[in-house]
C-alpha positions as a Markdown table, in Angstrom:
| # | Residue | x | y | z |
|---|---|---|---|---|
| 1 | Met | 155.2 | 66.7 | 103.4 |
| 2 | Gly | 157.4 | 69.5 | 102.7 |
| 3 | Gly | 158.2 | 68.2 | 99.2 |
| 4 | Ser | 154.5 | 67.4 | 98.7 |
| 5 | Gly | 153.5 | 71.0 | 99.9 |
| 6 | Ser | 156.2 | 72.3 | 97.7 |
| 7 | Ser | 154.9 | 70.3 | 94.8 |
| 8 | Gly | 151.4 | 71.4 | 95.5 |
| 9 | Ser | 152.4 | 74.9 | 95.7 |
| 10 | Gly | 154.2 | 74.6 | 92.5 |
| 11 | Thr | 151.1 | 73.0 | 90.9 |
| 12 | Glu | 148.9 | 75.8 | 92.1 |
| 13 | Ser | 151.3 | 78.2 | 90.8 |
| 14 | His | 151.4 | 76.7 | 87.4 |
| 15 | Gly | 147.6 | 76.5 | 87.5 |
| 16 | Asn | 147.3 | 80.2 | 88.2 |
| 17 | Glu | 149.7 | 81.0 | 85.5 |
| 18 | Ser | 147.7 | 78.8 | 83.1 |
| 19 | His | 144.5 | 80.6 | 84.1 |
| 20 | Gly | 146.3 | 83.9 | 83.6 |
| 21 | Asn | 147.4 | 82.9 | 80.1 |
| 22 | Asp | 143.9 | 81.8 | 79.3 |
| 23 | Ser | 142.7 | 85.2 | 80.4 |
| 24 | His | 145.2 | 87.1 | 78.3 |
| 25 | Gly | 144.3 | 84.8 | 75.4 |
| 26 | Asn | 140.6 | 85.6 | 75.7 |
| 27 | Glu | 141.4 | 89.4 | 75.9 |
| 28 | Ser | 143.5 | 89.1 | 72.8 |
| 29 | Val | 140.7 | 87.3 | 70.9 |
| 30 | Gly | 138.2 | 89.9 | 72.1 |
| 31 | Ser | 140.4 | 92.8 | 71.1 |
| 32 | Ser | 140.9 | 91.2 | 67.7 |
| 33 | Asn | 137.2 | 90.7 | 67.2 |
| 34 | Gly | 136.5 | 94.3 | 68.4 |
| 35 | Asn | 139.1 | 95.7 | 66.0 |
| 36 | Gly | 137.7 | 93.7 | 63.2 |
| 37 | Lys | 134.2 | 95.1 | 63.9 |
| 38 | Asp | 135.5 | 98.6 | 64.1 |
| 39 | Ser | 137.4 | 98.2 | 60.9 |
| 40 | Ala | 134.3 | 96.8 | 59.1 |
| 41 | Leu | 132.2 | 99.6 | 60.5 |
| 42 | Met | 134.7 | 102.2 | 59.3 |
| 43 | Glu | 134.8 | 100.6 | 55.9 |
| 44 | Cys | 131.0 | 100.5 | 55.7 |
| 45 | Thr | 130.7 | 104.1 | 56.8 |
| 46 | Lys | 133.4 | 105.1 | 54.3 |
| 47 | Ser | 131.6 | 103.2 | 51.5 |
| 48 | Cys | 128.3 | 104.8 | 52.4 |
| 49 | Ser | 129.9 | 108.2 | 52.5 |
| 50 | Glu | 131.5 | 107.7 | 49.0 |
| 51 | Gln | 128.1 | 106.4 | 47.6 |
| 52 | Ser | 126.3 | 109.4 | 49.1 |
| 53 | Ala | 128.9 | 111.8 | 47.6 |
| 54 | Lys | 128.7 | 110.0 | 44.3 |
| 55 | Ala | 124.9 | 110.1 | 44.2 |
| 56 | Lys | 125.0 | 113.9 | 45.2 |
| 57 | Thr | 127.5 | 114.6 | 42.4 |
| 58 | Gln | 125.5 | 112.6 | 39.9 |
| 59 | Lys | 122.3 | 114.5 | 40.9 |
| 60 | Glu | 124.1 | 117.8 | 40.4 |
| 61 | Leu | 125.5 | 116.6 | 37.0 |
| 62 | Phe | 122.0 | 115.7 | 35.8 |
| 63 | Lys | 120.6 | 119.0 | 37.1 |
| 64 | Thr | 123.4 | 121.0 | 35.4 |
| 65 | Leu | 122.8 | 119.0 | 32.0 |
| 66 | Lys | 119.1 | 119.8 | 32.3 |
| 67 | Glu | 119.9 | 123.5 | 32.8 |
| 68 | Leu | 122.3 | 123.5 | 29.9 |
| 69 | Lys | 119.6 | 121.9 | 27.6 |
| 70 | Met | 117.3 | 124.8 | 28.5 |
| 71 | His | 119.8 | 127.2 | 27.0 |
| 72 | Leu | 119.9 | 125.3 | 23.6 |
| 73 | Pro | 118.5 | 127.3 | 20.7 |
| 74 | Ser | 114.9 | 126.2 | 19.8 |
| 75 | Glu | 116.0 | 124.4 | 16.7 |
| 76 | Lys | 118.5 | 122.3 | 18.7 |
| 77 | Arg | 115.9 | 121.6 | 21.4 |
| 78 | Ser | 113.7 | 119.4 | 19.1 |
| 79 | Lys | 113.4 | 115.7 | 19.6 |
| 80 | Gly | 116.5 | 113.8 | 19.1 |
| 81 | Lys | 118.9 | 116.8 | 18.9 |
| 82 | Ser | 119.1 | 117.7 | 22.6 |
| 83 | Ser | 121.4 | 114.8 | 23.5 |
| 84 | Thr | 124.0 | 115.1 | 26.3 |
| 85 | Val | 126.8 | 115.1 | 23.8 |
| 86 | Asn | 125.1 | 117.9 | 21.6 |
| 87 | Thr | 124.4 | 119.9 | 24.8 |
| 88 | Leu | 128.0 | 119.7 | 26.0 |
| 89 | Lys | 129.3 | 120.6 | 22.5 |
| 90 | Tyr | 127.1 | 123.6 | 22.5 |
| 91 | Ala | 128.3 | 124.7 | 26.0 |
| 92 | Leu | 131.9 | 124.3 | 24.8 |
| 93 | Arg | 131.3 | 126.4 | 21.8 |
| 94 | Cys | 129.8 | 129.1 | 24.0 |
| 95 | Ile | 132.8 | 129.0 | 26.3 |
| 96 | Lys | 135.2 | 129.3 | 23.4 |
| 97 | Gln | 133.1 | 132.2 | 22.0 |
| 98 | Val | 133.3 | 134.0 | 25.3 |
| 99 | Lys | 137.0 | 133.5 | 25.5 |
| 100 | Ala | 137.4 | 134.7 | 21.9 |
| 101 | Asn | 135.3 | 137.8 | 22.5 |
| 102 | Glu | 137.3 | 138.6 | 25.7 |
| 103 | Glu | 140.6 | 138.4 | 23.8 |
| 104 | Tyr | 139.2 | 140.5 | 21.0 |
| 105 | Tyr | 138.0 | 143.0 | 23.5 |
| 106 | Gln | 141.4 | 143.3 | 25.0 |
| 107 | Met | 143.1 | 143.5 | 21.7 |
| 108 | Leu | 140.8 | 146.3 | 20.7 |
| 109 | Met | 141.7 | 148.4 | 23.8 |
| 110 | Ile | 145.4 | 147.8 | 23.3 |
| 111 | Asn | 145.3 | 148.9 | 19.7 |
| 112 | Asp | 142.9 | 151.8 | 20.4 |
| 113 | Ser | 143.6 | 153.0 | 23.9 |
| 114 | Gln | 141.8 | 156.2 | 23.1 |
| 115 | Pro | 138.6 | 155.6 | 21.0 |
| 116 | Pro | 138.8 | 158.2 | 18.1 |
| 117 | Gly | 136.4 | 161.1 | 17.7 |
| 118 | Phe | 135.2 | 161.3 | 21.3 |
| 119 | Asp | 135.8 | 163.8 | 24.1 |
| 120 | Val | 135.4 | 161.2 | 26.9 |
| 121 | Thr | 134.9 | 162.8 | 30.3 |
| 122 | Ser | 136.1 | 161.2 | 33.5 |
| 123 | Tyr | 133.8 | 160.5 | 36.5 |
| 124 | Thr | 134.2 | 159.3 | 40.0 |
| 125 | Ile | 132.1 | 156.5 | 41.4 |
| 126 | Glu | 130.2 | 159.1 | 43.5 |
| 127 | Glu | 129.5 | 161.2 | 40.3 |
| 128 | Ile | 128.3 | 158.1 | 38.4 |
| 129 | Asn | 125.9 | 157.3 | 41.2 |
| 130 | Ser | 124.6 | 160.9 | 41.2 |
| 131 | Ile | 124.0 | 161.2 | 37.4 |
| 132 | Thr | 122.5 | 157.8 | 37.0 |
| 133 | Ser | 120.0 | 158.3 | 39.9 |
| 134 | Glu | 118.1 | 160.6 | 37.6 |
| 135 | Tyr | 117.0 | 157.4 | 35.7 |
| 136 | Thr | 117.0 | 154.7 | 38.4 |
| 137 | Leu | 114.9 | 156.8 | 40.9 |
| 138 | Lys | 112.2 | 157.5 | 38.4 |
| 139 | Asn | 111.9 | 153.8 | 37.2 |
| 140 | Asn | 112.0 | 150.8 | 39.6 |
| 141 | Asp | 112.9 | 148.6 | 36.7 |
| 142 | Ile | 116.1 | 150.4 | 35.7 |
| 143 | Phe | 119.6 | 149.9 | 37.2 |
| 144 | Ala | 122.9 | 151.3 | 36.1 |
| 145 | Val | 126.2 | 149.4 | 35.8 |
| 146 | Ala | 129.7 | 150.5 | 34.7 |
| 147 | Val | 131.9 | 147.7 | 33.2 |
| 148 | Ser | 135.6 | 148.1 | 32.6 |
| 149 | Leu | 136.6 | 147.8 | 28.9 |
| 150 | Ile | 139.9 | 146.4 | 29.9 |
| 151 | Thr | 139.0 | 143.6 | 32.4 |
| 152 | Gly | 135.3 | 143.3 | 31.8 |
| 153 | Lys | 134.7 | 143.5 | 35.5 |
| 154 | Ile | 131.9 | 145.6 | 37.2 |
| 155 | Val | 133.3 | 148.9 | 38.4 |
| 156 | Tyr | 130.0 | 150.2 | 39.6 |
| 157 | Ile | 126.5 | 149.0 | 40.0 |
| 158 | Ser | 123.5 | 150.8 | 41.5 |
| 159 | Asp | 121.7 | 149.4 | 44.6 |
| 160 | Gln | 118.6 | 148.7 | 42.6 |
| 161 | Ala | 120.3 | 145.9 | 40.7 |
| 162 | Ala | 120.1 | 143.5 | 43.7 |
| 163 | Ser | 116.4 | 143.9 | 44.2 |
| 164 | Ile | 115.6 | 143.8 | 40.4 |
| 165 | Leu | 117.7 | 140.6 | 39.9 |
| 166 | Asn | 116.6 | 139.1 | 43.2 |
| 167 | Cys | 120.1 | 138.7 | 44.6 |
| 168 | Lys | 122.5 | 140.1 | 47.1 |
| 169 | Gln | 124.7 | 143.0 | 46.3 |
| 170 | Glu | 127.9 | 141.1 | 47.2 |
| 171 | Val | 127.6 | 138.8 | 44.1 |
| 172 | Phe | 128.7 | 141.7 | 41.9 |
| 173 | Lys | 131.9 | 142.4 | 43.7 |
| 174 | Asn | 135.0 | 141.6 | 41.6 |
| 175 | Ala | 132.8 | 139.8 | 39.1 |
| 176 | Lys | 132.7 | 140.1 | 35.3 |
| 177 | Phe | 129.5 | 141.4 | 34.0 |
| 178 | Val | 129.2 | 138.7 | 31.2 |
| 179 | Glu | 129.1 | 136.1 | 33.9 |
| 180 | Phe | 125.5 | 137.2 | 34.7 |
| 181 | Leu | 124.4 | 137.0 | 31.0 |
| 182 | Thr | 122.8 | 133.9 | 29.4 |
| 183 | Pro | 125.5 | 132.3 | 27.2 |
| 184 | Gln | 123.8 | 133.0 | 23.9 |
| 185 | Asp | 123.6 | 136.7 | 24.6 |
| 186 | Val | 127.3 | 137.2 | 25.4 |
| 187 | Ser | 128.4 | 137.8 | 21.8 |
| 188 | Val | 125.5 | 140.3 | 21.4 |
| 189 | Phe | 126.8 | 142.2 | 24.4 |
| 190 | Tyr | 130.3 | 142.4 | 23.1 |
| 191 | Ser | 129.2 | 143.4 | 19.6 |
| 192 | Phe | 127.2 | 146.3 | 20.9 |
| 193 | Thr | 129.8 | 147.6 | 23.4 |
| 194 | Thr | 132.9 | 147.8 | 21.3 |
| 195 | Pro | 134.5 | 151.2 | 22.1 |
| 196 | Tyr | 134.2 | 152.8 | 18.7 |
| 197 | Arg | 130.5 | 152.2 | 18.5 |
| 198 | Leu | 129.6 | 153.7 | 21.9 |
| 199 | Pro | 128.4 | 157.3 | 22.2 |
| 200 | Ser | 130.1 | 159.4 | 25.0 |
| 201 | Trp | 128.1 | 159.9 | 28.1 |
| 202 | Ser | 129.2 | 163.5 | 28.1 |
| 203 | Met | 127.2 | 164.1 | 24.9 |
| 204 | Cys | 124.1 | 163.2 | 26.8 |
| 205 | Thr | 124.7 | 165.4 | 29.8 |
| 206 | Gly | 125.0 | 168.8 | 28.1 |
| 207 | Ala | 122.6 | 171.6 | 28.6 |
| 208 | Glu | 120.7 | 170.8 | 25.4 |
| 209 | Ser | 120.3 | 167.0 | 26.2 |
| 210 | Ser | 117.5 | 165.4 | 28.0 |
| 211 | Pro | 117.3 | 162.0 | 29.8 |
| 212 | Thr | 114.7 | 160.8 | 27.2 |
| 213 | Glu | 117.0 | 161.6 | 24.3 |
| 214 | Cys | 119.8 | 159.7 | 26.0 |
| 215 | Met | 117.7 | 156.6 | 26.4 |
| 216 | Gln | 116.9 | 156.7 | 22.6 |
| 217 | Glu | 120.5 | 155.9 | 21.7 |
| 218 | Lys | 121.1 | 152.5 | 20.0 |
| 219 | Ser | 120.1 | 149.9 | 22.5 |
| 220 | Phe | 120.2 | 146.1 | 22.5 |
| 221 | Phe | 118.7 | 143.2 | 24.6 |
| 222 | Cys | 120.2 | 140.7 | 27.0 |
| 223 | Arg | 119.0 | 138.2 | 29.6 |
| 224 | Ile | 120.5 | 138.8 | 33.0 |
| 225 | Ser | 120.5 | 136.7 | 36.1 |
| 226 | Gly | 121.5 | 137.4 | 39.7 |
| 227 | Gly | 121.8 | 133.8 | 40.7 |
| 228 | Lys | 119.7 | 130.8 | 41.5 |
| 229 | Asp | 116.0 | 130.8 | 42.8 |
| 230 | Arg | 114.7 | 128.7 | 45.7 |
| 231 | Glu | 114.5 | 125.6 | 43.5 |
| 232 | Gly | 118.2 | 126.0 | 42.6 |
| 233 | Asp | 117.5 | 127.0 | 39.0 |
| 234 | Ile | 119.0 | 130.0 | 37.4 |
| 235 | Gln | 116.4 | 132.6 | 36.4 |
| 236 | Tyr | 117.2 | 135.0 | 33.6 |
| 237 | Tyr | 115.3 | 138.2 | 33.0 |
| 238 | Pro | 115.1 | 140.2 | 29.7 |
| 239 | Phe | 116.6 | 143.7 | 29.7 |
| 240 | Arg | 116.9 | 146.6 | 27.3 |
| 241 | Met | 120.4 | 147.8 | 27.5 |
| 242 | Thr | 121.5 | 151.3 | 26.6 |
| 243 | Pro | 125.4 | 151.6 | 26.4 |
| 244 | Tyr | 127.6 | 154.7 | 26.7 |
| 245 | Leu | 131.4 | 155.4 | 26.9 |
| 246 | Met | 133.0 | 157.1 | 29.8 |
| 247 | Lys | 136.1 | 157.1 | 31.9 |
| 248 | Val | 136.0 | 156.1 | 35.6 |
| 249 | Gln | 138.4 | 157.2 | 38.2 |
| 250 | Asp | 139.6 | 154.1 | 40.1 |
| 251 | Ala | 140.4 | 155.2 | 43.7 |
| 252 | Glu | 142.3 | 151.9 | 44.4 |
| 253 | Leu | 144.5 | 152.1 | 41.3 |
| 254 | Ala | 144.7 | 155.9 | 41.3 |
| 255 | Glu | 144.2 | 156.0 | 37.6 |
| 256 | Glu | 141.4 | 156.3 | 35.0 |
| 257 | Gln | 140.0 | 153.5 | 32.9 |
| 258 | Phe | 137.6 | 153.3 | 30.0 |
| 259 | Cys | 134.3 | 151.9 | 30.9 |
| 260 | Cys | 130.9 | 151.1 | 29.3 |
| 261 | Leu | 128.1 | 152.6 | 31.3 |
| 262 | Leu | 124.8 | 150.6 | 30.8 |
| 263 | Leu | 121.3 | 151.6 | 31.7 |
| 264 | Ala | 119.5 | 148.3 | 32.0 |
| 265 | Glu | 115.7 | 148.4 | 31.9 |
| 266 | Arg | 113.8 | 145.1 | 32.6 |
| 267 | Val | 111.3 | 144.2 | 30.0 |
| 268 | His | 107.8 | 142.9 | 31.1 |
| 269 | Ser | 105.2 | 141.1 | 29.1 |
| 270 | Gly | 103.0 | 143.5 | 27.0 |
| 271 | Tyr | 99.9 | 141.6 | 28.2 |
| 272 | Glu | 100.4 | 142.1 | 31.9 |
| 273 | Ala | 100.1 | 145.3 | 33.9 |
| 274 | Pro | 100.9 | 147.8 | 32.8 |
| 275 | Arg | 99.6 | 146.5 | 29.6 |
| 276 | Ile | 100.5 | 147.8 | 26.2 |
| 277 | Pro | 97.3 | 149.4 | 24.7 |
| 278 | Pro | 95.7 | 147.2 | 22.0 |
| 279 | Asp | 96.3 | 150.0 | 19.4 |
| 280 | Lys | 99.9 | 150.2 | 20.3 |
| 281 | Arg | 100.7 | 146.4 | 19.9 |
| 282 | Ile | 102.5 | 146.9 | 16.6 |
| 283 | Phe | 105.9 | 145.8 | 15.5 |
| 284 | Thr | 107.9 | 145.5 | 12.2 |
| 285 | Thr | 110.2 | 142.8 | 10.7 |
| 286 | Thr | 112.4 | 142.4 | 7.7 |
| 287 | His | 113.2 | 139.1 | 6.0 |
| 288 | Thr | 115.0 | 137.9 | 3.0 |
| 289 | Pro | 113.3 | 136.7 | -0.2 |
| 290 | Asn | 113.9 | 133.1 | 1.0 |
| 291 | Cys | 112.1 | 133.9 | 4.3 |
| 292 | Val | 115.0 | 134.3 | 6.8 |
| 293 | Phe | 114.6 | 137.0 | 9.4 |
| 294 | Gln | 117.0 | 139.9 | 9.0 |
| 295 | Asp | 115.8 | 142.4 | 11.5 |
| 296 | Val | 113.1 | 142.4 | 14.3 |
| 297 | Asp | 111.7 | 145.7 | 15.8 |
| 298 | Glu | 112.4 | 146.0 | 19.5 |
| 299 | Arg | 108.7 | 146.6 | 20.0 |
| 300 | Ala | 108.2 | 142.9 | 19.4 |
| 301 | Val | 110.1 | 141.8 | 22.6 |
| 302 | Pro | 107.3 | 142.4 | 25.1 |
| 303 | Leu | 104.7 | 141.1 | 22.5 |
| 304 | Leu | 106.4 | 137.9 | 21.4 |
| 305 | Gly | 108.7 | 137.2 | 24.3 |
| 306 | Tyr | 111.7 | 136.8 | 21.9 |
| 307 | Leu | 114.8 | 139.0 | 21.9 |
| 308 | Pro | 115.7 | 140.2 | 18.4 |
| 309 | Gln | 118.8 | 137.8 | 18.3 |
| 310 | Asp | 116.5 | 134.8 | 19.0 |
| 311 | Leu | 114.7 | 135.4 | 15.6 |
| 312 | Ile | 117.4 | 137.0 | 13.3 |
| 313 | Gly | 118.9 | 134.4 | 11.1 |
| 314 | Thr | 116.0 | 131.9 | 11.6 |
| 315 | Pro | 113.4 | 130.8 | 9.0 |
| 316 | Val | 110.1 | 132.8 | 9.3 |
| 317 | Leu | 108.1 | 129.6 | 8.4 |
| 318 | Leu | 109.3 | 127.8 | 11.6 |
| 319 | Asn | 107.5 | 130.4 | 13.7 |
| 320 | Leu | 104.2 | 130.3 | 11.9 |
| 321 | His | 101.3 | 127.9 | 12.6 |
| 322 | Pro | 101.7 | 124.9 | 10.3 |
| 323 | Ser | 98.3 | 125.7 | 8.6 |
| 324 | Asp | 99.4 | 129.2 | 7.9 |
| 325 | Arg | 102.7 | 128.5 | 6.3 |
| 326 | Pro | 101.3 | 128.3 | 2.7 |
| 327 | Leu | 100.1 | 131.9 | 3.2 |
| 328 | Met | 103.7 | 133.0 | 3.0 |
| 329 | Leu | 103.8 | 131.7 | -0.6 |
| 330 | Ala | 100.7 | 133.8 | -1.5 |
| 331 | Ile | 102.2 | 136.9 | 0.3 |
| 332 | His | 105.4 | 136.6 | -1.7 |
| 333 | Arg | 103.6 | 136.3 | -5.0 |
| 334 | Lys | 101.7 | 139.4 | -4.1 |
| 335 | Ile | 104.9 | 141.2 | -3.2 |
| 336 | Leu | 106.3 | 140.5 | -6.6 |
| 337 | Gln | 103.0 | 141.8 | -8.2 |
| 338 | Tyr | 103.0 | 145.0 | -6.2 |
| 339 | Ala | 106.7 | 145.7 | -6.7 |
| 340 | Gly | 107.5 | 147.6 | -3.5 |
| 341 | Gln | 104.0 | 149.0 | -2.9 |
| 342 | Pro | 102.5 | 148.2 | 0.5 |
| 343 | Phe | 99.4 | 146.1 | 0.8 |
| 344 | Asp | 97.4 | 144.4 | 3.5 |
| 345 | His | 96.9 | 140.7 | 3.8 |
| 346 | Ser | 94.9 | 138.2 | 6.0 |
| 347 | Ser | 96.0 | 137.5 | 9.5 |
| 348 | Ile | 98.5 | 134.8 | 10.4 |
| 349 | Arg | 99.3 | 132.9 | 13.6 |
| 350 | Phe | 102.7 | 133.4 | 15.0 |
| 351 | Cys | 104.2 | 131.3 | 17.8 |
| 352 | Ala | 105.4 | 133.3 | 20.8 |
| 353 | Arg | 108.3 | 132.2 | 23.0 |
| 354 | Asn | 106.0 | 130.6 | 25.6 |
| 355 | Gly | 104.7 | 128.2 | 22.9 |
| 356 | Glu | 101.3 | 129.9 | 22.4 |
| 357 | Tyr | 100.1 | 131.3 | 19.1 |
| 358 | Ile | 99.1 | 134.9 | 18.8 |
| 359 | Thr | 97.1 | 136.2 | 15.8 |
| 360 | Ile | 98.6 | 139.1 | 13.9 |
| 361 | Asp | 97.1 | 141.3 | 11.2 |
| 362 | Thr | 99.9 | 141.9 | 8.6 |
| 363 | Ser | 100.8 | 144.5 | 6.0 |
| 364 | Trp | 103.6 | 143.9 | 3.7 |
| 365 | Ser | 106.0 | 145.9 | 1.4 |
| 366 | Ser | 109.5 | 145.3 | -0.1 |
| 367 | Phe | 112.5 | 147.0 | -1.3 |
| 368 | Val | 113.2 | 146.3 | -5.0 |
| 369 | Asn | 116.8 | 146.8 | -6.3 |
| 370 | Pro | 116.4 | 149.5 | -9.0 |
| 371 | Trp | 119.3 | 148.0 | -11.0 |
| 372 | Ser | 118.6 | 144.3 | -10.8 |
| 373 | Arg | 114.8 | 144.7 | -10.4 |
| 374 | Lys | 114.9 | 142.0 | -7.8 |
| 375 | Val | 113.4 | 142.1 | -4.3 |
| 376 | Ser | 116.3 | 142.7 | -1.8 |
| 377 | Phe | 114.2 | 142.3 | 1.4 |
| 378 | Val | 110.6 | 142.1 | 2.6 |
| 379 | Ile | 109.1 | 144.4 | 5.2 |
| 380 | Gly | 106.3 | 143.3 | 7.4 |
| 381 | Arg | 104.1 | 145.5 | 9.7 |
| 382 | His | 102.2 | 143.5 | 12.3 |
| 383 | Lys | 99.5 | 144.3 | 14.8 |
| 384 | Val | 98.6 | 141.8 | 17.5 |
| 385 | Arg | 94.9 | 141.1 | 17.8 |
| 386 | Met | 93.2 | 141.4 | 21.2 |
């Protein structure tokens, strides 16, 4: 009995142990299955996250390429020429051009630390704000900006810039001014702001000078952006830029630096309020005997939508209505016949930047080289019809 009880007790004990082992085995299998599900879930989440990031990056890439293609010159935007490769090549060329211009700029300032022939006056930031307010307070479309000729960074910019460019004032802090220009206008900016070409601001602030006379200095045009709009696209606005040379006292560095002070006035369409009167819608152009634009009057900007650099160096015929292109042959024949004397000709249709054709009444003249007796260039005076 005792042995049997002992045996039974042992049997029960083994049975319990066996059940215990079964229980641990089930827990182990359950734990293994749970870990497998968690691992699979993590892998799935990671994969989805990577796919989402990849899709987002791809979307941004396509959007950036689309934006780059918008900056291509009109002749490169034609069908078959605006491929991704050509767009990237153009962007790379612009970057190299900007870098080359910056290096050239710095080299100029090292070689000519003091631009010759100028008595350049030094101003504090407060003084710049005071003297430029005479322009910015009278015209809501004008802002002033001082750009270092050494670093290219913005040293001063008036408060109106943020509202005109539809951005926050903070975006200008420690930024280079050319970063806000459309790529194709960067070289134009550098060419017009080389130190030896700039008039000294002090020349315009004398007792005999007036604000109007100062604004009549040699100006140029650039498209400027303050950032992206609500749709995420960069919006550029055309501005007439009037540059001057001055020294700015840097409070942080406790030294003076040469700067280019720019008065930037936004250009609006001549057909929107305040409209340009019909009798004032006149501009002039010059082109070579083989019909390539040499110069475009700045009065054309609000009438055509093009900046001068958009047209200079391009064929005249590309901007005319196809049906009117043969008229240029008749005009050139008449130019040879009149030998420099002005004459009126029938109207022609010119393609504006928005793609619409405007009708212009034209008058023509030319400059004939007195020694070679050949036409050097052709001058056109154009009046936009109502």
